[in-house]
Tab-separated table of C-alpha atoms in Angstrom:
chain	number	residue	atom	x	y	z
A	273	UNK	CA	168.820	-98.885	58.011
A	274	UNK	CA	168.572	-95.223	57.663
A	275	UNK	CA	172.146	-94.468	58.424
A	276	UNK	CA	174.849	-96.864	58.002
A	277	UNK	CA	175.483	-98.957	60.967
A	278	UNK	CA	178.431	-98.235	63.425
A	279	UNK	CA	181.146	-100.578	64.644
A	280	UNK	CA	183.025	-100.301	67.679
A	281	UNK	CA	186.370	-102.159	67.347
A	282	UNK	CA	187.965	-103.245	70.543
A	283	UNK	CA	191.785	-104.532	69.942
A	284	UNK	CA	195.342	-103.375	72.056
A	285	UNK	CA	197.272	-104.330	68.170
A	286	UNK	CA	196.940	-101.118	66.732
A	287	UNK	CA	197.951	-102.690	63.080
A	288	UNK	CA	194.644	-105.111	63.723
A	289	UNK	CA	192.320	-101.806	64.490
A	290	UNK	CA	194.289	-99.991	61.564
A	291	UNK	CA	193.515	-103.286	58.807
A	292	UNK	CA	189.811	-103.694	60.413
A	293	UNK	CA	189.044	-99.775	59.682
A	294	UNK	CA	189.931	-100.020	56.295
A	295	UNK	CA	187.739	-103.346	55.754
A	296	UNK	CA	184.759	-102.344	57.663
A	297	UNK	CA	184.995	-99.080	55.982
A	298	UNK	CA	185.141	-100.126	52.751
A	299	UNK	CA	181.788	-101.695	53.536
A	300	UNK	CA	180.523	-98.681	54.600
A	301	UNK	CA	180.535	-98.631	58.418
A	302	UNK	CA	180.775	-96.212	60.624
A	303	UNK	CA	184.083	-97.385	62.709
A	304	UNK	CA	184.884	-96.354	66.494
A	305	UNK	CA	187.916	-97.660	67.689
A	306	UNK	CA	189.094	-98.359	71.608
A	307	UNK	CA	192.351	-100.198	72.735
A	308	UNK	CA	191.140	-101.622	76.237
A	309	UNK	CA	187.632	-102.573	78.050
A	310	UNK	CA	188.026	-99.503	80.030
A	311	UNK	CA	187.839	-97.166	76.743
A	312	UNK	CA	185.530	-99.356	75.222
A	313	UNK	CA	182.972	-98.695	78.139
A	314	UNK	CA	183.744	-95.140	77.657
A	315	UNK	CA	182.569	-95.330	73.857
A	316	UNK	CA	179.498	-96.702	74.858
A	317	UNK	CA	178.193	-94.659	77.112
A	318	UNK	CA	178.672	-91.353	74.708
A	319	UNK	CA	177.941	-93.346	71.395
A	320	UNK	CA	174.979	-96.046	69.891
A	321	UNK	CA	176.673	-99.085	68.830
A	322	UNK	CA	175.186	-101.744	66.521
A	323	UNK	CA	178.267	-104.231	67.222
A	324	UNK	CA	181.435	-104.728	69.013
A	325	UNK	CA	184.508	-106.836	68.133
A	326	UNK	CA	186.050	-107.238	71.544
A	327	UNK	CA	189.765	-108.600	71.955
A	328	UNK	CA	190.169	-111.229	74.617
A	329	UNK	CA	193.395	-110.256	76.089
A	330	UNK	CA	194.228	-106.534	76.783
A	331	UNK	CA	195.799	-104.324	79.329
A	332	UNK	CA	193.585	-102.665	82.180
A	333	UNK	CA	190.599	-104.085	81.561
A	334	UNK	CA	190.001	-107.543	79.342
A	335	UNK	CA	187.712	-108.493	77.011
A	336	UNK	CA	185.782	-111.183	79.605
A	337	UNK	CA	185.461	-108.532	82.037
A	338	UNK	CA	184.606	-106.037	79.803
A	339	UNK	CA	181.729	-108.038	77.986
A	340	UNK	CA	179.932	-109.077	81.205
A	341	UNK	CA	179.850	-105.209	82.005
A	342	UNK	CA	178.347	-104.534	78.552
A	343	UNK	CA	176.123	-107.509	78.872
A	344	UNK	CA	174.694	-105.695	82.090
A	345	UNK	CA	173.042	-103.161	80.043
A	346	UNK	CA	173.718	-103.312	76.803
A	347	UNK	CA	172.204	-106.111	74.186
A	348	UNK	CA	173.998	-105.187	70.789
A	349	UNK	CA	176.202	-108.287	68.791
A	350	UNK	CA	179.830	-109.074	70.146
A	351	UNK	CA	181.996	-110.969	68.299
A	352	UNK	CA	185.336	-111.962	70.522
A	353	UNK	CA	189.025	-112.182	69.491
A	354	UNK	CA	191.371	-114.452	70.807
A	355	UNK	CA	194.935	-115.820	69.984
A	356	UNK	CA	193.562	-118.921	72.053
A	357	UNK	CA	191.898	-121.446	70.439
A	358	UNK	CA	191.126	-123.917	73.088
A	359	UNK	CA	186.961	-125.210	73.426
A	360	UNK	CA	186.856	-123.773	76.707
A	361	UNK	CA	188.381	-120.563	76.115
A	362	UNK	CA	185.044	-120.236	73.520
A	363	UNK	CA	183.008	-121.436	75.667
A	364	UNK	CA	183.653	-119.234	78.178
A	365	UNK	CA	183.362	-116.524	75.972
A	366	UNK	CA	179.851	-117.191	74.733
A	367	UNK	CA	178.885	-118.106	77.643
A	368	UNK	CA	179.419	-114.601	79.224
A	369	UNK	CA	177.044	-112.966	76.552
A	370	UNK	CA	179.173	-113.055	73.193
A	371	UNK	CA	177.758	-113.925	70.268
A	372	UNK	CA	180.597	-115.261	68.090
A	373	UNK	CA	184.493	-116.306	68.765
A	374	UNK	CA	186.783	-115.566	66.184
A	375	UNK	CA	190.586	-116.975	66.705
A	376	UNK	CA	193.464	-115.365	65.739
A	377	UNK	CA	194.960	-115.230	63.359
A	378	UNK	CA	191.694	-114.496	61.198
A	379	UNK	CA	190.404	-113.330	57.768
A	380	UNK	CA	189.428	-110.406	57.856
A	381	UNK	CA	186.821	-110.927	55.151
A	382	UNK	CA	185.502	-113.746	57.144
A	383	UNK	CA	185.227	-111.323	60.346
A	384	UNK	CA	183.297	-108.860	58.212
A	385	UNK	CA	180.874	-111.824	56.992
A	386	UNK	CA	180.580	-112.519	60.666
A	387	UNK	CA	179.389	-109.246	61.597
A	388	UNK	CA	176.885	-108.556	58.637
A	389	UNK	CA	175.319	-111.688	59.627
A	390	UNK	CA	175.537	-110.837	63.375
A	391	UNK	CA	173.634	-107.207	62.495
A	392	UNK	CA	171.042	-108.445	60.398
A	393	UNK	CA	170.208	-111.166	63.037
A	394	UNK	CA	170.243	-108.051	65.790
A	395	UNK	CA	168.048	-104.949	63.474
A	396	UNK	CA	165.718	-108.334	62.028
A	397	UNK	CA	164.886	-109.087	65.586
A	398	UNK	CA	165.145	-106.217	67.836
A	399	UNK	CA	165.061	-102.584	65.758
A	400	UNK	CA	165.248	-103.276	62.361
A	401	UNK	CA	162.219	-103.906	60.245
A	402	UNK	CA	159.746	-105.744	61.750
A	403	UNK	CA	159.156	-109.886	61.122
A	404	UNK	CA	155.747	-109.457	59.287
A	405	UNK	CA	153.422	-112.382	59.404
A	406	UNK	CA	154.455	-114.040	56.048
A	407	UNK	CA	158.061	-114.285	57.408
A	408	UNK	CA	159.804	-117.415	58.494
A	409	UNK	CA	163.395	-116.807	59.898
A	410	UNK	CA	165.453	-119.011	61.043
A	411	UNK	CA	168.622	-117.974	62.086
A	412	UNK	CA	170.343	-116.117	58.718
A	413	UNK	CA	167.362	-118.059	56.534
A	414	UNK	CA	164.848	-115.507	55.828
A	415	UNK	CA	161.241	-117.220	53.604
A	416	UNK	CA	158.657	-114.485	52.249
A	417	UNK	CA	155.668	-116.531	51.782
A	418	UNK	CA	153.537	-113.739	50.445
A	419	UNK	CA	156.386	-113.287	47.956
A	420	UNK	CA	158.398	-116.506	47.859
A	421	UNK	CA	161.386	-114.741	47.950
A	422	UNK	CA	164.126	-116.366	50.089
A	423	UNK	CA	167.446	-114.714	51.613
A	424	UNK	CA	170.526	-116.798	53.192
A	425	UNK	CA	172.452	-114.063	54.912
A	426	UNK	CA	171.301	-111.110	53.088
A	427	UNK	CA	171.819	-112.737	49.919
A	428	UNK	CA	169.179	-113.373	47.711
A	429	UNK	CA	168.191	-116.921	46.766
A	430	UNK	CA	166.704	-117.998	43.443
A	431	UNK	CA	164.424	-121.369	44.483
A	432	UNK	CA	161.539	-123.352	41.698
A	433	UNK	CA	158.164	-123.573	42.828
A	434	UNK	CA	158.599	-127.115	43.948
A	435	UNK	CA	161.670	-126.476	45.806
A	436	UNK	CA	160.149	-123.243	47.761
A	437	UNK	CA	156.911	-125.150	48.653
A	438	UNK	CA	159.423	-127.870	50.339
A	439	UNK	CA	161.469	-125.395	51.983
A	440	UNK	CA	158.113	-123.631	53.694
A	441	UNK	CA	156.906	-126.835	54.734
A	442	UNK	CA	160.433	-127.781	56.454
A	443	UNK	CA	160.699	-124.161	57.886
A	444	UNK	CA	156.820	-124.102	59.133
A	445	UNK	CA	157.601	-127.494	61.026
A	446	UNK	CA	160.942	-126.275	62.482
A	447	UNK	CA	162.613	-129.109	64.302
A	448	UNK	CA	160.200	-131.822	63.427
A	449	UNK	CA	160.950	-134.453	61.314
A	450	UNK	CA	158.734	-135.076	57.944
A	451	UNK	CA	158.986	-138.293	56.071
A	452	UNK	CA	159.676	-138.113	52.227
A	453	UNK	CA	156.405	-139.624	52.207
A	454	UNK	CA	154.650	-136.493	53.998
A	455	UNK	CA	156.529	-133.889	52.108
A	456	UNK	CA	155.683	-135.739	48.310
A	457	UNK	CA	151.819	-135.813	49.190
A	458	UNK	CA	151.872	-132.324	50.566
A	459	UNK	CA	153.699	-130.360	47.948
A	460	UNK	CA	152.922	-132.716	44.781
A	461	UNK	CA	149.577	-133.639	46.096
A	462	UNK	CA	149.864	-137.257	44.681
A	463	UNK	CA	150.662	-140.746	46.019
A	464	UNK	CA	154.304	-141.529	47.095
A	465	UNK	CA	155.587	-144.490	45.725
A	466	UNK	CA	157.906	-146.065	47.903
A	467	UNK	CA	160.536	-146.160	45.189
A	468	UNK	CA	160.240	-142.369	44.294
A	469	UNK	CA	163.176	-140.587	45.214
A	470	UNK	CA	161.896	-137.206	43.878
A	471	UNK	CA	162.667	-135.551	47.365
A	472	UNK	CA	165.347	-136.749	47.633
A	473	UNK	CA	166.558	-134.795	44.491
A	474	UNK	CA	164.707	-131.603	45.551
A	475	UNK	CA	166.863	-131.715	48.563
A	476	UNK	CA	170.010	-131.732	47.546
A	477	UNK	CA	169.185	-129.054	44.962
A	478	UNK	CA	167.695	-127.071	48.223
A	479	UNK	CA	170.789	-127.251	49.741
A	480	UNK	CA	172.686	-126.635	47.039
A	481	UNK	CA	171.587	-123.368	47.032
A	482	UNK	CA	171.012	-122.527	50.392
A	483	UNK	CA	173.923	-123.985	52.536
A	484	UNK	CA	177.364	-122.957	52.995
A	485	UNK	CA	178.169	-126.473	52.677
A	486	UNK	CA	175.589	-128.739	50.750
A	487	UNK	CA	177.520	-131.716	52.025
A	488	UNK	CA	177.500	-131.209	56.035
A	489	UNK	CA	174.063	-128.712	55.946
A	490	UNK	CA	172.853	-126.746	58.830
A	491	UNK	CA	169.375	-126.261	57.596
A	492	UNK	CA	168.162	-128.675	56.162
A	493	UNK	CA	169.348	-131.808	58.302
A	494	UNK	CA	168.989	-135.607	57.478
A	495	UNK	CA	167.178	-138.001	60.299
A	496	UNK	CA	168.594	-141.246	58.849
A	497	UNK	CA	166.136	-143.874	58.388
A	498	UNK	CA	162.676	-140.711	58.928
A	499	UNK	CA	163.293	-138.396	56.780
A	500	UNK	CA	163.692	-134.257	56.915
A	501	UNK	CA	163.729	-131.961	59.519
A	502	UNK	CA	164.669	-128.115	59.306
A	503	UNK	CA	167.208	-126.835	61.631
A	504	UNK	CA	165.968	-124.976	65.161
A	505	UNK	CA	168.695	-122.575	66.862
């Protein structure tokens, strides 16, 4: 982006908006602050806003209310707060247009991660640069197959030849399942042997690089007893 992108933090705990300024600054943003729905509205309508982190329960106007009023208009990230922690209580709040529920009491470098991945997903698909034809994204996996290059939420991702080719095949079949059989003899271009567990090796060095957690992955998931199938939001 040409100019850096701007933040509008929504929070009644003035020492929250106070810590969150100096994070999100630190990063770079441009930080607008608002202490109820009703001055949050007031932001928007005066200022362009790339995301909003929007406490659940403030005076005058709440965070519910206030998101299905932005929702009516406006299509930008929101990321809810909440001291409540209940399933339903998230549920509701995605359901009413947020994008991601963060409980209290949080990290704030885990609520920054949150929203870089939340504003990459938002300029990748709506103003950012456009998805060119040799891009596969899925979700915060971005695959360059002009230039093999490969990104996991904006962070670059160093892959062999072998384990790119696999990866492309997964991501261009998104959501179907491909035997180990089907990915050997389309990336080595041999026989598979039933006993070959080369894929299986390939795999778990895939998702060693590429998952948060290489033991419960979201990308790459196992159909037990099939094979491989790459994740589909």
């Amino acid at each position: 982006m040409a100019h850096p992108a701007t933040i509008l933090l929504v929070d009644d705990e003035q020492e929250i908006i106070k810590l969150m300024e100096i994070y999100f600054g630190n990063e770079g943003y441009r930080v607008l602050t608002a202490h109820d729905g009703i001055e949050a509205l007031a932001q928007l309508k005066n200022e362009r806003v790339d995301l909003i982190i929007l406490d659940v329960m403030m005076p005058n106007m709440d965070g519910i209310e206030a998101c299905m009023k932005i929702r009516e208009e406006q299509k930008m990230p929101i990321i809810m707060l909440s001291a409540k922690s209940m399933d339903m209580d998230k549920i509701t709040g995605l359901s009413i247009g947020a994008d991601d529920y963060v409980t209290k009491p949080f990290n704030p470098l885990e609520l920054v991660a949150r929203a870089k991945s939340q504003l990459r997903r938002y300029h990748t698909f709506n103003e950012g640069r456009e998805k060119t034809e040799h891009e596969l994204i899925i979700d915060d996996l971005v695959i360059n197959t002009d230039t093999h290059e490969v990104w996991v939420d904006e962070q670059s991702i160093r892959l062999t030849p072998r384990e790119f080719a696999i990866l492309e095949l997964l991501a261009r079949h998104q959501g179907s399942v491909l035997s180990m059989e089907q990915i050997y003899q389309q990336v080595w271009k041999e026989e598979f042997m039933e006993s070959n567990n080369t894929v299986m090796v390939h795999i778990r060095k895939i998702r060693e690089k590429i998952e948060m957690d290489s033991k419960h992955p979201k990308f790459i998931q196992t159909v037990w007893g099939v094979g491989y199938k790459m994740f589909k939001p």
